[in-house]
Coordinates of C-alpha atoms and ligand atoms in Angstrom, one line a residue:
X1 CA 98.3 41.8 106.3
X2 CA 97.2 41.7 109.9
X3 CA 94.9 44.6 110.5
X4 CA 96.8 45.8 113.6
X5 CA 99.9 46.8 111.7
X6 CA 100.6 50.6 111.6
X7 CA 99.6 52.3 108.4
X8 CA 102.0 54.1 106.0
X9 CA 103.7 57.1 107.5
X10 CA 102.4 56.5 111.0
X11 CA 105.5 55.2 112.7
X12 CA 108.6 57.3 113.3
X13 CA 110.9 57.0 110.2
X14 CA 113.5 54.3 110.5
X15 CA 116.0 56.9 109.3
X16 CA 116.0 60.0 111.4
X17 CA 116.7 63.0 109.1
X18 CA 117.7 65.2 112.1
X19 CA 120.6 63.0 113.0
X20 CA 123.9 62.5 111.1
X21 CA 124.5 59.7 108.7
X22 CA 127.0 58.1 111.1
X23 CA 124.4 58.2 114.0
X24 CA 121.8 56.6 111.8
X25 CA 124.2 53.9 110.6
X26 CA 125.5 53.1 114.1
X27 CA 122.4 53.5 116.2
X28 CA 119.6 52.8 113.6
X29 CA 117.4 51.5 112.3
X30 CA 114.9 53.3 114.6
X31 CA 112.1 50.9 114.5
X32 CA 109.8 49.8 117.3
X33 CA 106.9 48.3 115.4
X34 CA 105.8 44.7 115.5
X35 CA 107.6 42.2 113.1
X36 CA 105.0 39.7 112.1
X37 CA 106.0 36.2 111.4
X38 CA 106.3 35.7 107.7
X39 CA 105.1 32.6 105.9
X40 CA 107.8 31.8 103.3
X41 CA 105.9 31.4 100.0
X42 CA 106.2 27.9 98.5
X43 CA 106.2 29.3 94.9
X44 CA 109.3 31.4 94.1
X45 CA 109.9 33.8 91.3
X46 CA 113.1 33.9 89.3
X47 CA 115.3 36.9 89.3
X48 CA 118.7 36.8 87.4
X49 CA 118.5 33.0 87.6
X50 CA 118.0 33.0 91.4
X51 CA 114.8 31.7 93.0
X52 CA 113.4 34.5 95.2
X53 CA 110.4 34.7 97.5
X54 CA 109.2 37.8 95.8
X55 CA 110.3 40.4 93.2
X56 CA 110.3 43.1 95.9
X57 CA 113.4 44.7 97.2
X58 CA 115.1 47.8 98.6
X59 CA 117.3 50.0 96.4
X60 CA 120.7 51.3 97.3
X61 CA 120.4 53.9 100.0
X62 CA 118.4 53.2 103.2
X63 CA 120.2 50.0 104.1
X64 CA 123.3 51.5 105.8
X65 CA 124.8 48.3 107.2
X66 CA 124.1 44.7 108.2
X67 CA 121.6 45.8 111.0
X68 CA 119.5 47.5 108.4
X69 CA 119.6 44.6 106.0
X70 CA 118.6 42.1 108.8
X71 CA 115.6 44.2 109.8
X72 CA 114.2 44.8 106.3
X73 CA 114.8 41.1 105.4
X74 CA 112.6 40.2 108.4
X75 CA 110.0 42.7 107.1
X76 CA 109.6 40.8 103.9
X77 CA 111.8 42.6 101.4
X78 CA 113.6 39.9 99.4
X79 CA 116.3 41.7 97.3
X80 CA 118.2 43.9 99.7
X81 CA 120.8 46.3 98.4
X82 CA 123.7 47.3 100.7
X83 CA 124.3 51.1 100.3
X84 CA 127.0 52.0 97.8
X85 CA 130.5 51.1 99.0
X86 CA 133.9 52.2 97.7
X87 CA 137.5 50.9 97.7
X88 CA 138.4 53.6 100.2
X89 CA 136.8 55.4 103.1
X90 CA 134.6 58.5 102.2
X91 CA 132.9 60.8 104.8
X92 CA 129.2 61.7 104.4
X93 CA 128.2 65.3 103.8
X94 CA 127.2 67.1 106.9
X95 CA 123.6 67.8 107.9
X96 CA 121.1 68.3 106.4
X97 CA 121.1 65.2 104.3
X98 CA 117.3 64.8 103.9
X99 CA 114.7 67.6 103.4
X100 CA 111.0 67.3 102.4
X101 CA 109.4 68.8 99.4
X102 CA 105.8 69.4 98.4
X103 CA 106.1 69.9 94.6
X104 CA 102.9 70.7 92.7
X105 CA 103.3 68.0 90.2
X106 CA 105.8 65.3 89.1
X107 CA 109.4 66.3 89.0
X108 CA 111.9 66.0 86.1
X109 CA 115.4 67.2 85.7
X110 CA 115.6 71.0 85.2
X111 CA 117.0 74.3 86.3
X112 CA 114.0 75.7 88.2
X113 CA 114.6 75.4 91.9
X114 CA 112.4 73.4 94.2
X115 CA 111.6 74.4 97.7
X116 CA 112.4 72.1 100.6
X117 CA 112.2 72.1 104.4
X118 CA 113.0 69.9 107.3
X119 CA 109.4 69.7 108.4
X120 CA 108.3 66.2 107.6
X121 CA 105.4 66.0 105.1
X122 CA 102.6 63.5 104.9
X123 CA 102.9 60.1 103.3
X124 CA 103.5 59.5 100.4
X125 CA 106.6 61.8 100.8
X126 CA 108.8 63.4 98.3
X127 CA 112.3 64.2 99.6
X128 CA 115.7 65.4 98.5
X129 CA 118.7 63.6 99.7
X130 CA 122.4 64.4 99.6
X131 CA 125.0 62.2 101.4
X132 CA 128.0 62.2 99.0
X133 CA 128.2 58.4 98.9
X134 CA 130.0 57.8 102.2
X135 CA 131.7 54.5 102.6
X136 CA 133.7 52.7 105.2
X137 CA 137.1 51.4 104.2
X138 CA 136.8 47.8 102.7
X139 CA 138.4 46.5 105.9
X140 CA 135.2 47.5 107.7
X141 CA 132.5 46.9 105.1
X142 CA 133.7 43.5 104.0
X143 CA 133.1 41.8 107.3
X144 CA 129.8 43.7 107.6
X145 CA 128.6 42.6 104.2
X146 CA 129.4 39.0 105.3
X147 CA 127.2 39.6 108.4
X148 CA 124.4 41.0 106.2
X149 CA 124.5 37.9 103.9
X150 CA 124.4 35.6 107.0
X151 CA 121.2 37.3 108.2
X152 CA 119.2 36.5 105.1
X153 CA 116.7 33.6 104.8
X154 CA 116.1 31.2 102.0
X155 CA 114.8 33.0 98.9
X156 CA 116.4 36.3 99.7
X157 CA 119.2 38.0 97.8
X158 CA 122.0 40.4 98.8
X159 CA 122.9 43.0 96.3
X160 CA 125.9 45.3 96.9
X161 CA 126.0 48.7 95.3
X162 CA 129.5 49.7 94.2
X163 CA 131.1 52.9 92.8
X164 CA 134.6 53.8 91.5
X165 CA 136.4 56.5 93.4
X166 CA 139.6 57.0 91.3
X167 CA 138.6 59.7 88.8
X168 CA 142.1 60.4 87.5
X169 CA 141.3 58.8 84.2
X170 CA 138.5 56.7 82.7
X171 CA 140.8 53.6 82.8
X172 CA 141.6 54.3 86.5
X173 CA 137.9 54.7 87.3
X174 CA 136.9 51.5 85.5
X175 CA 139.6 49.6 87.3
X176 CA 138.5 50.9 90.7
X177 CA 134.9 49.9 90.0
X178 CA 136.2 46.5 89.0
X179 CA 138.2 46.1 92.2
X180 CA 135.2 47.2 94.3
X181 CA 133.0 44.7 92.5
X182 CA 135.5 41.9 93.2
X183 CA 135.6 42.8 96.9
X184 CA 131.8 42.8 97.1
X185 CA 131.6 39.3 95.7
X186 CA 134.4 38.1 98.0
X187 CA 132.3 39.5 100.8
X188 CA 129.3 37.4 99.8
X189 CA 127.1 39.4 97.5
X190 CA 124.7 37.4 95.4
X191 CA 124.8 40.2 92.8
X192 CA 126.2 43.7 92.5
X193 CA 124.9 47.0 91.2
X194 CA 127.2 49.4 89.5
X195 CA 126.1 52.9 90.6
X196 CA 126.8 54.9 87.4
X197 CA 124.2 57.6 88.2
X198 CA 124.4 59.2 91.6
X199 CA 123.7 62.9 90.9
X200 CA 125.0 64.1 94.3
X201 CA 128.7 63.8 93.6
X202 CA 130.8 66.1 91.4
X203 CA 133.4 64.8 89.0
X204 CA 133.6 61.9 86.6
X205 CA 131.6 59.4 88.7
X206 CA 128.5 61.6 88.6
X207 CA 128.1 61.4 84.8
X208 CA 129.1 57.9 83.7
X209 CA 125.6 57.0 82.9
X210 CA 125.2 59.8 80.4
X211 CA 128.3 58.8 78.4
X212 CA 128.1 55.5 76.4
X213 CA 131.9 55.3 76.2
X214 CA 132.5 55.6 80.0
X215 CA 129.6 53.3 80.8
X216 CA 131.0 50.7 78.4
X217 CA 134.5 51.0 79.8
X218 CA 133.3 50.6 83.4
X219 CA 131.0 47.6 82.7
X220 CA 133.6 45.8 80.5
X221 CA 136.2 46.2 83.2
X222 CA 133.8 44.8 85.9
X223 CA 132.8 41.9 83.7
X224 CA 136.4 41.1 83.2
X225 CA 137.0 41.0 86.9
X226 CA 134.0 39.1 88.1
X227 CA 133.5 36.5 85.5
X228 CA 129.9 35.1 85.3
X229 CA 128.6 36.7 88.6
X230 CA 125.5 38.7 88.2
X231 CA 125.9 42.5 87.6
X232 CA 123.2 45.2 87.4
X233 CA 123.9 48.7 86.2
X234 CA 122.0 51.6 87.9
X235 CA 121.1 54.3 85.5
X236 CA 119.3 57.7 85.9
X237 CA 116.7 59.6 84.0
X238 CA 117.5 60.5 80.4
X239 CA 116.1 63.7 78.9
X240 CA 117.0 62.4 75.5
X241 CA 115.6 58.9 74.7
X242 CA 118.3 58.1 72.0
X243 CA 120.9 58.5 74.6
X244 CA 119.3 55.9 76.8
X245 CA 119.4 53.5 73.8
X246 CA 123.0 54.3 73.1
X247 CA 124.1 53.6 76.7
X248 CA 122.0 50.5 76.8
X249 CA 123.6 49.1 73.7
X250 CA 127.1 50.0 75.1
X251 CA 126.6 48.2 78.4
X252 CA 124.4 45.2 77.4
X253 CA 127.3 42.9 76.3
X254 CA 128.8 43.1 79.8
X255 CA 125.9 43.2 82.3
X256 CA 122.8 41.1 83.3
X257 CA 120.3 43.9 84.0
X258 CA 119.5 47.5 84.4
X259 CA 118.1 49.2 87.5
X260 CA 116.5 52.6 86.9
X261 CA 116.2 55.3 88.0
X262 CA 118.4 57.1 90.5
X263 CA 117.3 60.4 92.0
X264 CA 116.5 63.3 89.7
X265 CA 118.9 66.3 90.0
X266 CA 117.4 69.7 90.7
X267 CA 118.5 73.0 92.4
X268 CA 116.9 73.0 95.9
X269 CA 116.2 76.1 98.0
X270 CA 114.8 76.6 101.5
X271 CA 111.6 78.7 101.9
X272 CA 113.7 81.8 102.5
X273 CA 115.3 81.4 99.0
X274 CA 118.7 80.3 100.3
X275 CA 120.5 77.2 99.0
X276 CA 118.8 74.5 101.1
X277 CA 121.8 72.2 101.5
X278 CA 124.8 74.4 102.1
X279 CA 127.6 73.9 99.5
X280 CA 125.3 71.9 97.3
X281 CA 123.4 73.9 94.8
X282 CA 121.7 70.8 93.3
X283 CA 120.6 67.6 95.0
X284 CA 118.7 64.4 94.2
X285 CA 114.9 64.3 94.3
X286 CA 113.2 61.0 95.1
X287 CA 110.0 59.6 96.4
X288 CA 106.5 60.2 95.2
X289 CA 107.5 63.2 92.9
X290 CA 109.6 61.0 90.6
X291 CA 107.0 58.3 90.0
X292 CA 106.3 59.3 86.4
X293 CA 109.9 59.8 85.4
X294 CA 110.8 56.3 86.8
X295 CA 107.8 54.4 85.3
X296 CA 108.4 56.2 81.9
X297 CA 112.1 55.0 81.9
X298 CA 111.1 51.5 82.8
X299 CA 108.6 51.4 80.0
X300 CA 111.3 52.5 77.6
X301 CA 113.8 49.9 78.9
X302 CA 111.1 47.2 78.4
X303 CA 110.3 48.3 74.9
X304 CA 114.0 48.5 74.0
X305 CA 114.4 45.0 75.3
X306 CA 111.8 43.8 72.7
X307 CA 113.2 46.0 69.9
X308 CA 116.8 44.8 70.5
X309 CA 115.6 41.1 71.1
X310 CA 117.8 41.2 74.2
X311 CA 117.7 39.3 77.4
X312 CA 118.3 41.4 80.5
X313 CA 116.6 42.0 83.8
X314 CA 114.8 45.4 84.4
X315 CA 114.5 46.6 87.9
X316 CA 112.0 49.4 88.4
X317 CA 113.1 52.0 91.0
X318 CA 111.7 55.5 91.7
X319 CA 108.6 56.9 93.3
X320 CA 107.2 53.5 94.3
X321 CA 105.2 54.4 97.4
X322 CA 102.2 52.0 97.3
X323 CA 101.4 48.5 96.1
X324 CA 99.7 50.0 93.1
X325 CA 102.9 51.9 92.1
X326 CA 104.9 48.6 92.4
X327 CA 102.3 46.6 90.3
X328 CA 102.5 49.3 87.6
X329 CA 106.2 48.6 87.1
X330 CA 105.7 44.9 87.1
X331 CA 102.9 45.2 84.6
X332 CA 104.9 47.1 82.1
X333 CA 107.6 44.3 82.3
X334 CA 109.9 45.0 85.2
X335 CA 111.4 41.8 86.6
X336 CA 111.6 43.3 90.1
X337 CA 110.9 46.5 92.0
X338 CA 113.0 48.3 94.6
X339 CA 112.2 51.2 96.8
X340 CA 114.4 53.6 98.7
X341 CA 112.3 56.4 100.1
X342 CA 109.1 54.5 100.9
X343 CA 110.6 51.8 103.2
X344 CA 112.0 54.5 105.6
X345 CA 108.4 55.8 106.1
X346 CA 106.4 52.6 105.5
X347 CA 108.5 49.6 106.6
X348 CA 105.5 47.3 106.0
X349 CA 105.3 48.1 102.3
X350 CA 106.5 44.6 101.2
X351 CA 103.9 43.0 103.4
X352 CA 101.2 45.3 101.9
X353 CA 102.3 44.3 98.5
X354 CA 102.0 40.6 99.2
X355 CA 98.4 41.2 100.2
X356 CA 97.8 43.0 96.9
X357 CA 97.6 39.7 95.0
X358 CA 99.7 37.7 92.6
X359 CA 102.6 39.2 90.7
X360 CA 101.7 40.0 87.1
X361 CA 102.9 37.3 84.7
X362 CA 106.3 38.3 83.4
X363 CA 107.8 38.0 79.9
Ligands
FMN401 C1 118.4 58.0 101.8 C2 118.8 57.6 100.4 C3 120.1 57.3 100.1 C4 120.5 56.9 98.8 N1 121.7 56.5 98.6 C5 122.0 55.9 97.3 C6 123.3 55.3 97.1 O1 124.2 55.2 98.0 N2 123.6 54.8 95.9 C7 122.6 54.8 94.9 O2 122.9 54.2 93.8 N3 121.4 55.3 95.1 C8 121.1 55.9 96.3 N4 119.9 56.4 96.5 C9 118.9 56.5 95.4 C10 117.9 55.3 95.4 O3 118.6 54.1 95.2 C11 116.8 55.5 94.3 O4 117.4 55.3 93.0 C12 116.1 56.8 94.3 O5 115.9 57.2 95.7 C13 114.7 56.6 93.7 O6 113.9 55.7 94.4 P1 112.8 56.1 95.5 O7 111.9 57.2 94.8 O8 112.1 54.8 95.9 O9 113.6 56.7 96.6 C14 119.5 56.9 97.8 C15 118.2 57.2 98.1 C16 117.8 57.6 99.4 C17 116.4 58.0 99.6

C-alpha cells in the first residue's frame, strides 16, 4: 500500500448522503483520490468455480450503476455486485436515505429505538440506510449492466442482485424473481444474488428469508429459469438458529452459495425523539455496529456446511470495516467477503487488505 494513500474516512465519501439517490447515481461516484496502478496477482483464488484475483468484493448497495462498478474495480475490489434490480421501475425513498449512529455496543434486531443524525461520525462508521430498493426499468439497466461487465479486468466478477416485485402470490413472486434473474444473466452477469432479505421494504419481499417455504419456492423457480449459472442467496440475521438451518436446507438444492447478512432492522429516531426517516418507523442498520451479528451468522453457516456435508460458498457480509474484520470472516471459513458501508468511506480497503498478507487457507 503506497504510504501516500489517504487513510480510512479521510476523503469525502463516494456516496453523498445529503444528495438524492438519483443525483448520486447520475453524478457519482464522488471520488477524487489517486487510483494506484494495480499489479494483477499471478495466483488466483477460486470462487464458485471462477478464478478471481482476490476473495474481496462489494455487496449489493453502493454500486449504483456501471460508473460505480468501473471505479471500484480499478480500486481492487474483485467481486462487484450491481445494486438490486427489478423487472420494473421503482422510485427511491426521498431523503434522508442515510443517517449516522453511534450505538454503545453491537446491534442486533429488536424493538428499542436507536438514535441517528445526519452528522457524519468518525470511521469506522455505523449507519442506517433506507432506499426502498429503487430500480431502473430493465430497458435501462440491461445495457448498463453490459457496460459494467465490459469495464472489468481479468480475474474480476460481476454479480447482479435481483429481487421480485410481484407480491400478488408466492408463485407470482417466484416467477418475477426468475424473470429478473434471466435478464441479469442475459445482460452479462457472471453470477446473481437473490435478495431475499432487504428489511426496508414492506410486503412479501421483505420476509422471504424468514420463511423456508417462500425461500424454497423462489430459489427453485430461479434455478429452473437459469440452468447451471451461479446463484447466491442473500440472507439476513436470524434470531432463532433453527430457522437458519431450516431455510438453508430449503434453498440448498437450488443455489450455489449464501451471502449473509443484510442490514439489521431496528426502529430509528432522531435526537429529538421523532421518527428519523419520515414514513419509515424501522430501517436497516449496517457498518461497524453489525460486525458481531454478521460474523456469528457466517460461523453458523460454516458449521452447518460441515454438519450437512454440503458444498456451497459462504460470503461474509456485514460490519467489515478493516482488514482484520475481513480476515476474521475468511478464517472462520467464508469463501469471500463483501462490504457495503466501508467502501463508501474507505475506497482503498481492498488495497489495504492485499497488504495484510495471504488469504487464510480455505476448506
Ligand atoms: C447504501 C447501501 C445500500 C444498500 N442496498 C442494498 C440493496 O439494494 N440490496 C441488498 O441486498 N442489500 C443492500 N444493502 C445491504 C448490504 O448489501 C449489506 O448486506 C449490509 O449493508 C451489511 O454490510 P455492511 O455492514 O458492510 O454495510 C445496502 C447497504 C448500503 C450501505
